[in-house]
PDB file of C-alpha atoms in Angstrom:
ATOM      1  CA  GLN D   1      -7.390  43.641 -43.403  1.00 76.00           C
ATOM      2  CA  HIS D   2      -4.393  43.719 -41.084  1.00 75.00           C
ATOM      3  CA  TRP D   3      -1.304  45.851 -40.928  1.00 85.00           C
ATOM      4  CA  ALA D   4       1.964  43.980 -41.351  1.00 87.00           C
ATOM      5  CA  SER D   5       2.854  45.041 -37.811  1.00 88.00           C
ATOM      6  CA  ASP D   6      -0.307  43.331 -36.482  1.00 88.00           C
ATOM      7  CA  VAL D   7       0.602  40.060 -38.145  1.00 88.00           C
ATOM      8  CA  PHE D   8       4.225  40.265 -37.003  1.00 91.00           C
ATOM      9  CA  LEU D   9       3.365  41.114 -33.395  1.00 93.00           C
ATOM     10  CA  SER D  10       0.773  38.331 -33.165  1.00 93.00           C
ATOM     11  CA  TRP D  11       3.359  35.861 -34.500  1.00 91.00           C
ATOM     12  CA  VAL D  12       5.932  37.065 -31.948  1.00 94.00           C
ATOM     13  CA  LEU D  13       3.425  36.801 -29.100  1.00 95.00           C
ATOM     14  CA  SER D  14       2.380  33.292 -30.176  1.00 95.00           C
ATOM     15  CA  TYR D  15       6.000  32.186 -30.476  1.00 93.00           C
ATOM     16  CA  PHE D  16       6.921  33.329 -26.967  1.00 94.00           C
ATOM     17  CA  VAL D  17       3.782  31.854 -25.394  1.00 94.00           C
ATOM     18  CA  VAL D  18       4.414  28.444 -26.974  1.00 92.00           C
ATOM     19  CA  GLU D  19       8.112  28.495 -26.064  1.00 91.00           C
ATOM     20  CA  SER D  20       7.385  29.451 -22.458  1.00 92.00           C
ATOM     21  CA  ILE D  21       4.848  26.618 -22.111  1.00 90.00           C
ATOM     22  CA  ASP D  22       7.369  24.213 -23.642  1.00 87.00           C
ATOM     23  CA  LYS D  23      10.078  25.279 -21.187  1.00 87.00           C
ATOM     24  CA  TYR D  24       7.647  24.998 -18.279  1.00 88.00           C
ATOM     25  CA  LEU D  25       6.646  21.448 -19.243  1.00 84.00           C
ATOM     26  CA  ASP D  26      10.295  20.447 -19.736  1.00 83.00           C
ATOM     27  CA  LYS D  27      11.067  21.589 -16.186  1.00 83.00           C
ATOM     28  CA  LYS D  28       7.975  19.992 -14.676  1.00 83.00           C
ATOM     29  CA  TYR D  29       8.366  16.487 -16.085  1.00 80.00           C
ATOM     30  CA  GLU D  30      11.458  14.341 -16.030  1.00 76.00           C
ATOM     31  CA  GLN D  31      10.641  12.571 -19.289  1.00 70.00           C
ATOM     32  CA  LYS D  32      10.221  14.878 -22.256  1.00 68.00           C
ATOM     33  CA  TYR D  33       6.551  14.954 -23.272  1.00 61.00           C
ATOM     34  CA  ASN D  34       7.173  15.430 -26.993  1.00 60.00           C
ATOM     35  CA  ALA D  35      10.252  13.259 -27.524  1.00 62.00           C
ATOM     36  CA  THR D  36      10.468  12.033 -31.105  1.00 60.00           C
ATOM     37  CA  SER D  37      13.292  10.896 -33.309  1.00 58.00           C
ATOM     38  CA  THR D  38      15.001  13.696 -35.226  1.00 57.00           C
ATOM     39  CA  ASP D  39      14.275  11.961 -38.546  1.00 58.00           C
ATOM     40  CA  ASP D  40      10.512  12.492 -38.253  1.00 62.00           C
ATOM     41  CA  LEU D  41      10.407  16.165 -37.248  1.00 74.00           C
ATOM     42  CA  THR D  42       9.606  17.791 -40.585  1.00 79.00           C
ATOM     43  CA  SER D  43       8.862  16.878 -44.164  1.00 82.00           C
ATOM     44  CA  LEU D  44       8.573  18.809 -47.392  1.00 83.00           C
ATOM     45  CA  ASN D  45       6.541  17.334 -50.264  1.00 87.00           C
ATOM     46  CA  PHE D  46       5.815  18.664 -53.729  1.00 89.00           C
ATOM     47  CA  THR D  47       2.480  17.839 -55.344  1.00 88.00           C
ATOM     48  CA  PHE D  48       1.613  17.978 -59.014  1.00 87.00           C
ATOM     49  CA  THR D  49      -1.897  17.439 -60.349  1.00 86.00           C
ATOM     50  CA  GLY D  50      -3.748  18.392 -63.525  1.00 84.00           C
ATOM     51  CA  ASN D  51      -3.510  22.171 -63.341  1.00 85.00           C
ATOM     52  CA  ARG D  52      -1.944  22.650 -59.907  1.00 85.00           C
ATOM     53  CA  ILE D  53       1.497  22.668 -58.378  1.00 88.00           C
ATOM     54  CA  GLY D  54       1.813  22.652 -54.603  1.00 90.00           C
ATOM     55  CA  VAL D  55       4.161  22.369 -51.666  1.00 88.00           C
ATOM     56  CA  VAL D  56       3.202  20.659 -48.402  1.00 85.00           C
ATOM     57  CA  TYR D  57       5.317  21.307 -45.297  1.00 84.00           C
ATOM     58  CA  SER D  58       4.533  19.131 -42.278  1.00 82.00           C
ATOM     59  CA  PHE D  59       5.905  19.640 -38.794  1.00 77.00           C
TER      60      PHE D  59
END
C-alpha cells in the first residue's frame, strides 16, 4: 500500500524527469525527434462487450 503523497510525489518526479529529457533532446538536435501531426497525438475509444464497458485512452 502507498500513501497518496507517495503516488503524487512519484508522478511529479517522473513528469519533471521526462520533461527535462525532452527539453535536452530538443536543444541537442535540430530536427525534432518526436515530430508527429497534431491529429494523431491522442485518441479516446469506448468499448462495449458482453458484460463489460471500457474506455481506452492512447497517447
